[in-house]
Short mmCIF file of C-alpha atoms and ligand atoms in Angstrom, two decimals:
data_model
loop_
_atom_site.label_atom_id
_atom_site.label_comp_id
_atom_site.label_asym_id
_atom_site.label_seq_id
_atom_site.Cartn_x
_atom_site.Cartn_y
_atom_site.Cartn_z
CA UNK E 15 200.64 12.16 34.45
CA UNK E 16 198.05 9.49 33.44
CA UNK E 17 197.21 7.67 29.79
CA UNK E 18 193.50 8.60 29.81
CA UNK E 19 191.22 6.59 27.66
CA UNK E 20 189.17 8.24 25.28
CA UNK E 21 185.45 8.24 24.01
CA UNK E 22 185.26 11.08 22.39
CA UNK E 23 186.16 12.46 18.42
CA UNK E 24 188.98 11.33 16.48
CA UNK E 25 190.75 12.54 13.53
CA UNK E 26 191.83 9.71 11.29
CA UNK E 27 195.53 9.87 10.49
CA UNK E 28 196.11 9.66 6.68
CA UNK E 29 200.02 8.58 5.26
CA UNK E 30 201.63 10.62 2.32
CA UNK E 31 201.05 7.20 0.47
CA UNK E 32 198.40 6.68 -1.92
CA UNK E 33 196.72 3.66 -3.03
CA UNK E 34 194.35 3.96 -6.37
CA UNK E 35 190.99 2.00 -6.57
CA UNK E 36 189.75 0.24 -9.32
CA UNK E 37 187.89 3.18 -10.28
CA UNK E 38 191.01 5.56 -10.98
CA UNK E 39 190.68 7.46 -7.28
CA UNK E 40 193.31 7.95 -5.12
CA UNK E 41 193.54 7.96 -1.40
CA UNK E 42 195.99 8.12 0.96
CA UNK E 43 196.28 4.96 3.18
CA UNK E 44 194.64 5.75 6.60
CA UNK E 45 196.59 4.75 9.56
CA UNK E 46 195.09 5.14 12.71
CA UNK E 47 193.47 7.63 14.16
CA UNK E 48 194.07 10.30 17.32
CA UNK E 49 191.61 12.21 19.93
CA UNK E 50 190.13 15.46 19.07
CA UNK E 51 190.64 17.08 22.20
CA UNK E 52 189.09 20.25 23.44
CA UNK E 53 188.82 23.24 25.06
CA UNK E 54 188.63 21.08 28.54
CA UNK E 55 191.39 18.64 27.86
CA UNK E 56 193.77 21.44 27.32
CA UNK E 57 192.40 22.89 30.70
CA UNK E 58 193.18 19.66 32.14
CA UNK E 59 196.79 19.02 31.24
CA UNK E 60 197.36 22.78 31.61
CA UNK E 61 196.17 22.23 35.03
CA UNK E 62 198.03 19.25 35.22
CA UNK E 63 201.13 21.31 34.35
CA UNK E 64 200.27 24.04 36.67
CA UNK E 65 199.64 22.39 39.76
CA UNK E 66 203.13 20.13 38.83
CA UNK E 67 205.37 22.76 38.61
CA UNK E 68 203.14 24.60 42.01
CA UNK E 69 204.49 28.37 41.22
CA UNK E 70 208.24 26.87 41.69
CA UNK E 71 207.25 24.83 44.57
CA UNK E 72 206.70 21.54 42.67
CA UNK E 73 208.62 18.59 43.11
CA UNK E 74 210.23 18.78 39.27
CA UNK E 75 211.06 22.45 39.52
CA UNK E 76 213.06 22.12 43.31
CA UNK E 77 214.11 18.44 42.15
CA UNK E 78 218.38 18.39 41.80
CA UNK E 79 219.86 18.73 38.12
CA UNK E 80 221.16 15.68 39.25
CA UNK E 81 217.82 13.82 39.98
CA UNK E 82 216.17 15.62 36.85
CA UNK E 83 218.84 14.38 34.15
CA UNK E 84 218.34 10.57 35.48
CA UNK E 85 214.67 10.73 34.85
CA UNK E 86 215.79 12.19 31.86
CA UNK E 87 218.26 9.15 30.88
CA UNK E 88 215.20 6.70 31.63
CA UNK E 89 213.26 8.32 29.35
CA UNK E 90 216.15 7.98 26.82
CA UNK E 91 216.28 4.64 26.94
CA UNK E 92 212.82 3.75 27.24
CA UNK E 93 213.05 5.91 23.57
CA UNK E 94 215.86 3.92 22.27
CA UNK E 95 213.90 0.65 23.15
CA UNK E 96 210.90 1.79 21.05
CA UNK E 97 213.58 2.89 18.22
CA UNK E 98 211.71 0.64 15.80
CA UNK E 99 207.80 1.69 16.45
CA UNK E 100 208.54 5.69 16.14
CA UNK E 101 211.40 5.22 12.65
CA UNK E 102 208.20 3.70 10.95
CA UNK E 103 205.51 5.84 12.30
CA UNK E 104 208.02 8.78 11.11
CA UNK E 105 208.35 7.03 7.55
CA UNK E 106 204.95 6.33 7.23
CA UNK E 107 203.20 9.40 8.72
CA UNK E 108 205.45 12.07 6.86
CA UNK E 109 206.72 9.95 4.16
CA UNK E 110 209.82 10.41 5.16
CA UNK E 111 212.77 7.92 3.91
CA UNK E 112 213.32 5.30 6.33
CA UNK E 113 217.31 6.41 5.43
CA UNK E 114 216.27 10.12 7.23
CA UNK E 115 213.78 8.71 9.59
CA UNK E 116 216.23 6.52 11.44
CA UNK E 117 218.65 9.67 10.59
CA UNK E 118 215.88 11.86 12.90
CA UNK E 119 216.27 9.22 15.33
CA UNK E 120 219.04 8.84 16.15
CA UNK E 121 220.57 12.54 16.08
CA UNK E 122 217.22 13.06 18.56
CA UNK E 123 218.61 10.60 20.76
CA UNK E 124 222.14 11.74 20.27
CA UNK E 125 220.59 15.76 20.90
CA UNK E 126 219.20 14.01 24.14
CA UNK E 127 222.31 13.26 25.31
CA UNK E 128 224.38 16.00 24.74
CA UNK E 129 221.53 18.15 26.60
CA UNK E 130 222.38 16.26 29.34
CA UNK E 131 226.20 16.56 29.11
CA UNK E 132 226.00 20.74 28.21
CA UNK E 133 223.46 20.64 31.92
CA UNK E 134 226.12 18.77 33.93
CA UNK E 135 228.22 21.49 32.48
CA UNK E 136 226.43 24.19 32.87
CA UNK E 137 225.84 23.39 36.69
CA UNK E 138 229.43 22.51 37.51
CA UNK E 139 230.26 26.51 36.53
CA UNK E 140 227.40 27.69 38.16
CA UNK E 141 227.48 26.19 41.55
CA UNK E 142 230.51 28.08 42.13
CA UNK E 143 230.72 31.35 44.41
CA UNK E 144 231.71 34.39 43.51
CA UNK E 145 233.06 37.43 45.33
CA UNK E 146 232.68 40.89 44.51
CA UNK E 147 233.08 43.71 45.94
CA UNK E 148 231.98 42.69 49.68
CA UNK E 149 229.08 40.30 47.89
CA UNK E 150 229.05 36.65 47.63
CA UNK E 151 226.72 35.30 44.60
CA UNK E 152 226.04 31.57 43.74
CA UNK E 153 224.02 32.18 40.07
CA UNK E 154 221.71 29.93 39.49
CA UNK E 155 219.37 29.05 35.71
CA UNK E 156 216.16 28.81 37.15
CA UNK E 157 212.76 27.61 35.50
CA UNK E 158 210.25 30.09 33.61
CA UNK E 159 207.22 27.89 34.57
CA UNK E 160 205.10 26.00 32.37
CA UNK E 161 206.33 25.49 28.75
CA UNK E 162 203.82 24.98 25.43
CA UNK E 163 205.74 23.02 23.12
CA UNK E 164 204.77 22.52 19.93
CA UNK E 165 207.02 21.40 17.09
CA UNK E 166 206.47 21.04 13.33
CA UNK E 167 205.58 18.17 10.90
CA UNK E 168 208.88 17.99 8.62
CA UNK E 169 210.75 17.23 11.71
CA UNK E 170 207.74 15.66 14.39
CA UNK E 171 210.53 14.23 16.60
CA UNK E 172 213.77 16.05 16.09
CA UNK E 173 212.20 19.76 16.44
CA UNK E 174 209.89 19.33 18.83
CA UNK E 175 212.20 17.83 20.91
CA UNK E 176 214.88 20.15 20.72
CA UNK E 177 212.36 22.75 22.74
CA UNK E 178 210.25 20.19 24.88
CA UNK E 179 213.79 18.51 26.13
CA UNK E 180 215.78 21.72 27.24
CA UNK E 181 212.31 23.09 29.00
CA UNK E 182 211.50 20.05 31.33
CA UNK E 183 215.25 19.14 31.75
CA UNK E 184 215.45 22.69 32.91
CA UNK E 185 212.64 22.10 35.26
CA UNK E 186 210.06 23.68 33.77
CA UNK E 187 206.70 21.19 33.42
CA UNK E 188 205.22 20.51 30.10
CA UNK E 189 202.11 20.94 28.04
CA UNK E 190 202.59 18.91 24.69
CA UNK E 191 200.52 19.43 21.46
CA UNK E 192 201.44 16.56 18.44
CA UNK E 193 202.01 18.72 15.13
CA UNK E 194 199.47 17.12 12.42
CA UNK E 195 201.08 15.28 10.24
CA UNK E 196 203.30 13.28 12.55
CA UNK E 197 201.09 12.66 15.77
CA UNK E 198 200.57 9.04 16.26
CA UNK E 199 204.74 8.66 16.23
CA UNK E 200 203.94 10.04 19.47
CA UNK E 201 201.76 7.33 20.99
CA UNK E 202 205.00 4.64 22.08
CA UNK E 203 207.11 7.23 23.37
CA UNK E 204 203.35 8.11 26.15
CA UNK E 205 204.46 5.30 28.42
CA UNK E 206 208.01 6.11 28.85
CA UNK E 207 207.05 10.38 29.55
CA UNK E 208 204.67 8.82 31.97
CA UNK E 209 207.20 6.32 33.69
CA UNK E 210 209.81 8.53 33.63
CA UNK E 211 209.12 11.95 34.87
CA UNK E 212 206.95 12.73 37.94
CA UNK E 213 202.79 13.37 37.74
CA UNK E 214 201.88 16.27 35.19
CA UNK E 215 205.36 17.29 34.25
CA UNK E 216 204.71 16.75 31.22
CA UNK E 217 201.55 16.48 29.59
CA UNK E 218 200.26 15.72 25.80
CA UNK E 219 197.38 17.05 24.65
CA UNK E 220 195.43 15.85 21.13
CA UNK E 221 193.53 18.25 19.55
CA UNK E 222 192.93 21.12 16.84
CA UNK E 223 195.26 23.60 17.30
CA UNK E 224 193.22 26.35 16.28
CA UNK E 225 190.67 25.16 19.55
CA UNK E 226 193.64 23.96 22.23
CA UNK E 227 196.34 26.38 21.54
CA UNK E 228 194.05 29.75 22.21
CA UNK E 229 192.39 27.87 25.23
CA UNK E 230 195.58 27.21 26.53
CA UNK E 231 197.47 31.15 25.81
CA UNK E 232 194.08 32.73 27.09
CA UNK E 233 194.43 31.01 30.36
CA UNK E 234 197.31 33.47 31.21
CA UNK E 235 199.36 30.55 33.32
CA UNK E 236 201.98 29.16 30.62
CA UNK E 237 204.68 31.36 30.44
CA UNK E 238 206.79 29.94 27.47
CA UNK E 239 205.18 28.84 23.90
CA UNK E 240 207.49 27.31 21.85
CA UNK E 241 206.54 26.92 17.94
CA UNK E 242 208.65 25.60 15.64
CA UNK E 243 206.43 26.06 11.99
CA UNK E 244 204.97 28.76 10.36
CA UNK E 245 204.81 32.19 10.23
CA UNK E 246 201.09 32.59 9.57
CA UNK E 247 200.41 30.54 12.86
CA UNK E 248 203.07 32.15 15.04
CA UNK E 249 201.20 35.98 13.64
CA UNK E 250 198.08 34.41 14.31
CA UNK E 251 198.88 33.48 18.00
CA UNK E 252 200.75 36.71 18.92
CA UNK E 253 196.99 38.51 17.43
CA UNK E 254 195.71 36.36 20.30
CA UNK E 255 194.15 38.39 23.84
CA UNK E 256 196.34 40.43 25.62
CA UNK E 257 197.34 37.50 27.84
CA UNK E 258 199.35 35.95 24.88
CA UNK E 259 201.87 38.96 24.60
CA UNK E 260 203.52 38.75 27.74
CA UNK E 261 204.42 35.39 26.63
CA UNK E 262 208.20 34.51 26.01
CA UNK E 263 208.42 33.43 22.54
CA UNK E 264 210.53 30.92 21.45
CA UNK E 265 210.07 30.47 17.72
CA UNK E 266 211.14 29.18 14.42
CA UNK E 267 209.45 29.46 11.42
CA UNK E 268 209.87 30.61 7.33
CA UNK E 269 212.81 31.22 5.89
CA UNK E 270 213.85 31.39 2.30
CA UNK E 271 217.08 30.93 2.43
CA UNK E 272 218.99 32.10 -0.65
CA UNK E 273 222.33 30.42 -2.48
CA UNK E 274 224.32 32.74 -4.05
CA UNK E 275 227.03 31.34 -6.77
CA UNK E 276 229.59 33.98 -7.45
CA UNK E 277 231.38 33.31 -11.25
CA UNK E 278 234.50 31.47 -9.84
CA UNK E 279 232.49 29.37 -7.68
CA UNK E 280 233.64 25.42 -8.48
CA UNK E 281 230.59 24.26 -10.39
CA UNK E 282 230.39 21.01 -9.56
CA UNK E 283 230.45 21.57 -5.98
CA UNK E 284 227.72 25.11 -5.89
CA UNK E 285 225.47 22.28 -7.46
CA UNK E 286 226.60 19.30 -5.11
CA UNK E 287 225.75 21.33 -1.74
CA UNK E 288 222.46 22.84 -3.64
CA UNK E 289 221.03 20.24 -4.73
CA UNK E 290 221.09 18.32 -1.17
CA UNK E 291 220.33 22.27 0.23
CA UNK E 292 217.18 22.29 -1.83
CA UNK E 293 215.78 18.99 -1.97
CA UNK E 294 216.82 17.09 0.61
CA UNK E 295 213.34 15.68 2.03
CA UNK E 296 211.81 17.44 -0.86
CA UNK E 297 212.26 20.66 0.18
CA UNK E 298 210.61 20.63 2.93
CA UNK E 299 213.25 21.66 5.85
CA UNK E 300 213.18 25.45 6.86
CA UNK E 301 216.91 25.54 6.59
CA UNK E 302 216.12 24.34 2.89
CA UNK E 303 217.90 26.35 -0.27
CA UNK E 304 215.14 28.19 -1.48
CA UNK E 305 216.05 30.50 -4.13
CA UNK E 306 219.24 30.02 -5.94
CA UNK E 307 221.24 33.18 -7.37
CA UNK E 308 223.29 31.85 -9.72
CA UNK E 309 225.41 34.56 -11.31
CA UNK E 310 224.35 34.86 -15.44
CA UNK E 311 228.26 34.35 -17.08
CA UNK E 312 227.59 30.91 -15.68
CA UNK E 313 224.07 30.40 -15.04
CA UNK E 314 223.82 27.82 -18.41
CA UNK E 315 226.57 25.81 -17.29
CA UNK E 316 225.10 25.77 -13.97
CA UNK E 317 221.50 25.02 -14.73
CA UNK E 318 222.91 21.91 -17.29
CA UNK E 319 225.18 20.42 -14.38
CA UNK E 320 222.23 20.84 -11.80
CA UNK E 321 219.17 19.18 -14.22
CA UNK E 322 222.12 16.12 -15.01
CA UNK E 323 222.40 15.78 -11.42
CA UNK E 324 218.54 15.82 -10.07
CA UNK E 325 218.01 13.06 -12.92
CA UNK E 326 219.74 11.06 -10.66
CA UNK E 327 217.63 10.96 -7.25
CA UNK E 328 215.15 8.50 -7.34
CA UNK E 329 212.12 9.05 -6.73
CA UNK E 330 209.94 6.73 -4.85
CA UNK E 331 207.43 5.97 -1.74
CA UNK E 332 209.60 6.43 1.33
CA UNK E 333 210.64 2.91 2.39
CA UNK E 334 212.58 2.22 -1.37
CA UNK E 335 216.13 1.80 -0.66
CA UNK E 336 218.84 5.02 -2.14
CA UNK E 337 215.24 6.67 -2.61
CA UNK E 338 215.60 11.07 -2.32
CA UNK E 339 212.19 12.13 -3.49
CA UNK E 340 209.20 10.84 -1.41
CA UNK E 341 205.31 11.51 -1.25
CA UNK E 342 204.12 15.31 0.50
CA UNK E 343 202.17 14.65 2.90
CA UNK E 344 198.78 15.82 1.09
CA UNK E 345 197.13 15.89 -1.80
CA UNK E 346 196.65 19.61 -0.92
CA UNK E 347 200.22 20.40 -0.96
CA UNK E 348 200.56 19.24 -5.05
CA UNK E 349 197.61 21.32 -5.71
CA UNK E 350 200.26 23.88 -4.51
CA UNK E 351 203.41 22.86 -6.62
CA UNK E 352 201.15 22.65 -9.22
CA UNK E 353 199.89 26.45 -8.77
CA UNK E 354 203.64 27.84 -7.96
CA UNK E 355 204.59 26.29 -10.90
CA UNK E 356 202.04 27.47 -13.37
CA UNK E 357 202.12 30.42 -11.56
CA UNK E 358 205.90 31.40 -12.77
CA UNK E 359 205.23 29.90 -16.32
CA UNK E 360 202.45 32.68 -16.82
CA UNK E 361 204.90 35.37 -16.24
CA UNK E 362 208.12 33.97 -18.20
CA UNK E 363 209.57 31.42 -16.66
CA UNK E 364 210.21 28.02 -17.54
CA UNK E 365 211.00 24.27 -16.16
CA UNK E 366 213.57 23.79 -17.42
CA UNK E 367 213.78 19.59 -16.67
CA UNK E 368 211.36 17.37 -16.90
CA UNK E 369 209.36 17.83 -13.50
CA UNK E 370 206.63 19.62 -11.80
CA UNK E 371 204.13 16.35 -13.01
CA UNK E 372 202.72 14.13 -9.94
CA UNK E 373 202.18 10.55 -10.13
CA UNK E 374 200.80 8.51 -6.87
CA UNK E 375 198.68 11.20 -5.73
CA UNK E 376 201.74 13.20 -4.12
CA UNK E 377 204.26 11.76 -5.60
CA UNK E 378 205.43 15.33 -6.79
CA UNK E 379 208.99 15.63 -9.47
CA UNK E 380 210.95 17.80 -8.83
CA UNK E 381 211.12 21.03 -10.74
CA UNK E 382 213.94 23.77 -11.66
CA UNK E 383 212.51 26.40 -12.59
CA UNK E 384 214.22 29.68 -14.48
CA UNK E 385 214.59 32.59 -15.03
CA UNK E 386 212.39 33.47 -11.63
CA UNK E 387 211.86 37.26 -11.39
CA UNK E 388 210.21 39.58 -9.13
CA UNK E 389 206.30 39.19 -9.34
CA UNK E 390 206.06 35.65 -9.71
CA UNK E 391 205.33 33.78 -6.67
CA UNK E 392 208.51 31.40 -6.82
CA UNK E 393 210.66 34.58 -5.83
CA UNK E 394 209.93 35.21 -2.66
CA UNK E 395 207.15 32.77 -1.32
CA UNK E 396 208.68 30.23 1.24
CA UNK E 397 207.77 27.38 -1.39
CA UNK E 398 208.34 24.17 1.07
CA UNK E 399 208.80 21.73 -1.75
CA UNK E 400 210.35 20.08 -4.13
CA UNK E 401 210.44 23.35 -6.51
CA UNK E 402 213.64 24.51 -7.24
CA UNK E 403 213.78 28.62 -8.44
CA UNK E 404 217.31 29.79 -9.65
CA UNK E 405 217.63 33.35 -11.12
CA UNK E 406 220.11 35.01 -12.18
CA UNK E 407 222.05 38.15 -11.58
CA UNK E 408 224.31 40.17 -13.08
CA UNK E 409 225.86 42.78 -9.89
CA UNK E 410 226.71 41.17 -6.53
CA UNK E 411 224.68 44.43 -5.62
CA UNK E 412 221.48 43.02 -7.21
CA UNK E 413 221.99 39.06 -4.85
CA UNK E 414 223.00 40.91 -2.02
CA UNK E 415 219.41 43.08 -1.99
CA UNK E 416 217.63 40.10 -2.94
CA UNK E 417 218.01 38.71 0.62
CA UNK E 418 218.67 42.41 2.55
CA UNK E 419 214.78 42.30 1.43
CA UNK E 420 213.57 39.58 2.23
CA UNK E 421 211.20 39.28 4.90
CA UNK E 422 212.84 36.29 6.05
CA UNK E 423 216.24 36.27 8.06
CA UNK E 424 217.99 32.61 8.85
CA UNK E 425 220.81 31.92 6.40
CA UNK E 426 222.78 31.95 3.01
CA UNK E 427 225.07 30.12 1.20
CA UNK E 428 228.11 31.82 -0.75
CA UNK E 429 229.78 29.37 -3.31
CA UNK E 430 232.71 31.19 -4.73
CA UNK E 431 236.29 30.48 -4.68
CA UNK E 432 237.42 33.80 -4.21
CA UNK E 433 238.59 35.06 -0.53
CA UNK E 434 238.39 39.02 -1.16
CA UNK E 435 234.79 38.41 -2.89
CA UNK E 436 233.51 36.29 0.28
CA UNK E 437 235.11 38.80 1.99
CA UNK E 438 233.44 41.56 0.62
CA UNK E 439 229.38 39.44 1.23
CA UNK E 440 230.44 38.33 4.28
CA UNK E 441 230.19 40.90 6.69
CA UNK E 442 227.15 42.20 5.14
CA UNK E 443 225.18 39.25 5.08
CA UNK E 444 225.99 37.88 8.31
CA UNK E 445 224.14 41.17 9.85
CA UNK E 446 220.92 40.25 7.61
CA UNK E 447 220.91 36.25 8.14
CA UNK E 448 221.58 34.48 11.36
CA UNK E 449 224.11 32.03 9.17
CA UNK E 450 226.44 33.04 6.39
CA UNK E 451 227.68 29.37 5.01
CA UNK E 452 230.68 29.52 2.32
CA UNK E 453 230.87 26.83 0.01
CA UNK E 454 228.15 24.76 1.56
CA UNK E 455 224.63 24.19 1.42
CA UNK E 456 222.59 25.81 4.46
CA UNK E 457 221.39 23.18 7.74
CA UNK E 458 221.12 23.68 11.32
CA UNK E 459 223.20 21.12 12.76
CA UNK E 460 225.62 20.04 13.84
CA UNK E 461 223.56 20.79 16.82
CA UNK E 462 225.68 22.69 19.38
CA UNK E 463 226.28 25.38 16.61
CA UNK E 464 222.74 28.19 16.93
CA UNK E 465 220.01 28.52 15.67
CA UNK E 466 217.71 31.43 15.07
CA UNK E 467 217.10 33.42 12.21
CA UNK E 468 216.34 37.61 11.74
CA UNK E 469 213.09 39.55 10.87
CA UNK E 470 209.93 36.84 11.12
CA UNK E 471 211.80 34.09 10.50
CA UNK E 472 212.72 33.25 14.70
CA UNK E 473 212.30 34.63 17.84
CA UNK E 474 215.12 32.86 20.56
CA UNK E 475 218.20 30.79 19.92
CA UNK E 476 217.64 27.14 19.83
CA UNK E 477 220.92 24.90 20.04
CA UNK E 478 222.06 22.28 22.90
CA UNK E 479 223.60 24.75 25.13
CA UNK E 480 221.57 28.05 23.60
CA UNK E 481 218.21 26.29 24.73
CA UNK E 482 219.19 25.36 28.58
CA UNK E 483 219.60 29.11 28.42
CA UNK E 484 216.68 29.69 26.45
CA UNK E 485 214.32 27.91 28.62
CA UNK E 486 215.81 29.36 32.06
CA UNK E 487 216.65 32.52 33.91
CA UNK E 488 219.76 33.70 35.44
CA UNK E 489 218.89 33.88 39.77
CA UNK E 490 221.17 34.19 42.22
CA UNK E 491 221.61 33.28 46.18
CA UNK E 492 224.01 36.42 47.63
CA UNK E 493 224.88 37.46 50.83
CA UNK E 494 227.26 40.07 52.39
CA UNK E 495 230.98 38.99 53.43
CA UNK E 496 231.13 38.95 56.95
CA UNK E 497 234.17 38.15 59.39
CA UNK E 498 232.69 34.72 59.66
CA UNK E 499 231.89 33.70 56.31
CA UNK E 500 235.15 34.64 54.72
CA UNK E 501 236.23 30.62 55.03
O1 G3H X 27 212.83 22.44 8.83
C1 G3H X 27 213.66 23.17 9.86
C2 G3H X 27 214.89 22.01 10.06
O2 G3H X 27 215.62 22.83 11.76
C3 G3H X 27 216.31 22.21 9.29
O3 G3H X 27 217.18 21.10 10.13
O4 G3H X 27 219.18 21.72 8.85
O5 G3H X 27 219.21 20.16 10.30
O6 G3H X 27 217.66 19.37 7.87
P1 G3H X 27 218.47 20.77 9.17
#
């Protein structure tokens, strides 16, 4: 609830965009720095959140829904006034194109506004009295306590706010740790947090996740952990001492979404959707298509059309107009992409387009790899980058088995013009993943639809209304019907 000055260690933030020095050495451009808070800062942020919640007696959890909405509206107005700063920071910090950075900002504002409307509706429904078998009840959605929010680097603003905003507006207090890439873009919003919400309701703590997060969880004072990020981090957090296990967890994790392209698919449509689905924001979306399973009878024309369309994508810097492929967040990520390609090539696959090389350090040209098979890293590993693995299948069972045997379970896309074929696949698939997309790419939006996953892809459900439910509990106030209260 207050902005603190800092004289301790700082972490330098570098842009994905590189400069080349005269000696040929590449260096990612320095953008700024953030404070490396440690255990004392984690404790102080947590203490503020715990005090503001005050076991449910605090100003914020007891405030009327209308007053909480007014605070959120004030925050939104201040956020909108800072649009240009935040958009620029998204673009420079994570290398997202200007157009996509603007979309991310605007989508987030729309999400907050939709959340406000959904809460009004929920509150209207809840304020009615129900009389059942002589008991009068009024159901209320009540907060859960202190929520720890952590978002990912690929949608640093949007995915962080997809949990932070519903958590706050339901009356919880929040400790928020910004992502490593995308830490600076919250600076312009810190003053808005401070001025829009009562003291201690939202507490931003900068620092290394490996130090700050265990300290917060170990306190036993965090009631809900939300992480949109990697399954590896979530697994690590779950292995922390027992107190961490009693948490409610809302997690959005890894995915290896597949597209299944059947022989009777409209190839132009399938290519267009698969291209967007696998390469928007360089394939760095949890919902990206990370494996294309194409029927062997059409794999050749499919690959030809796909690589033709891919060649039209503009590769360049995030501020360039019409750019699709932009730099990856760090040089290490380029190395990882190269390793995946080398592994596939060593095991018999080839890069079927002119992709795969890097330029300007972090700019990686998208690579289409075929035939990808079991045993290659690309077959099962989530590449989260600009590589499109393609496998072919002969019978539908093989494609289905790929999805069933995956450790992930977020979404799948089917491309076919036959309602019968689609029908045969939909029922088994919808029990394996949480969204089956017919003749379109995988994606999270529109944000009113449920967003979740099975297996190790998610815990809990997000969407405008699901998130309000996820961050609250249904409590009730009840009394017996008597002669005097019957009226
Ligand atoms: O990275 C995961 C995001 O939830 C993807 O969202 O499908 O709207 O790009 P999107």
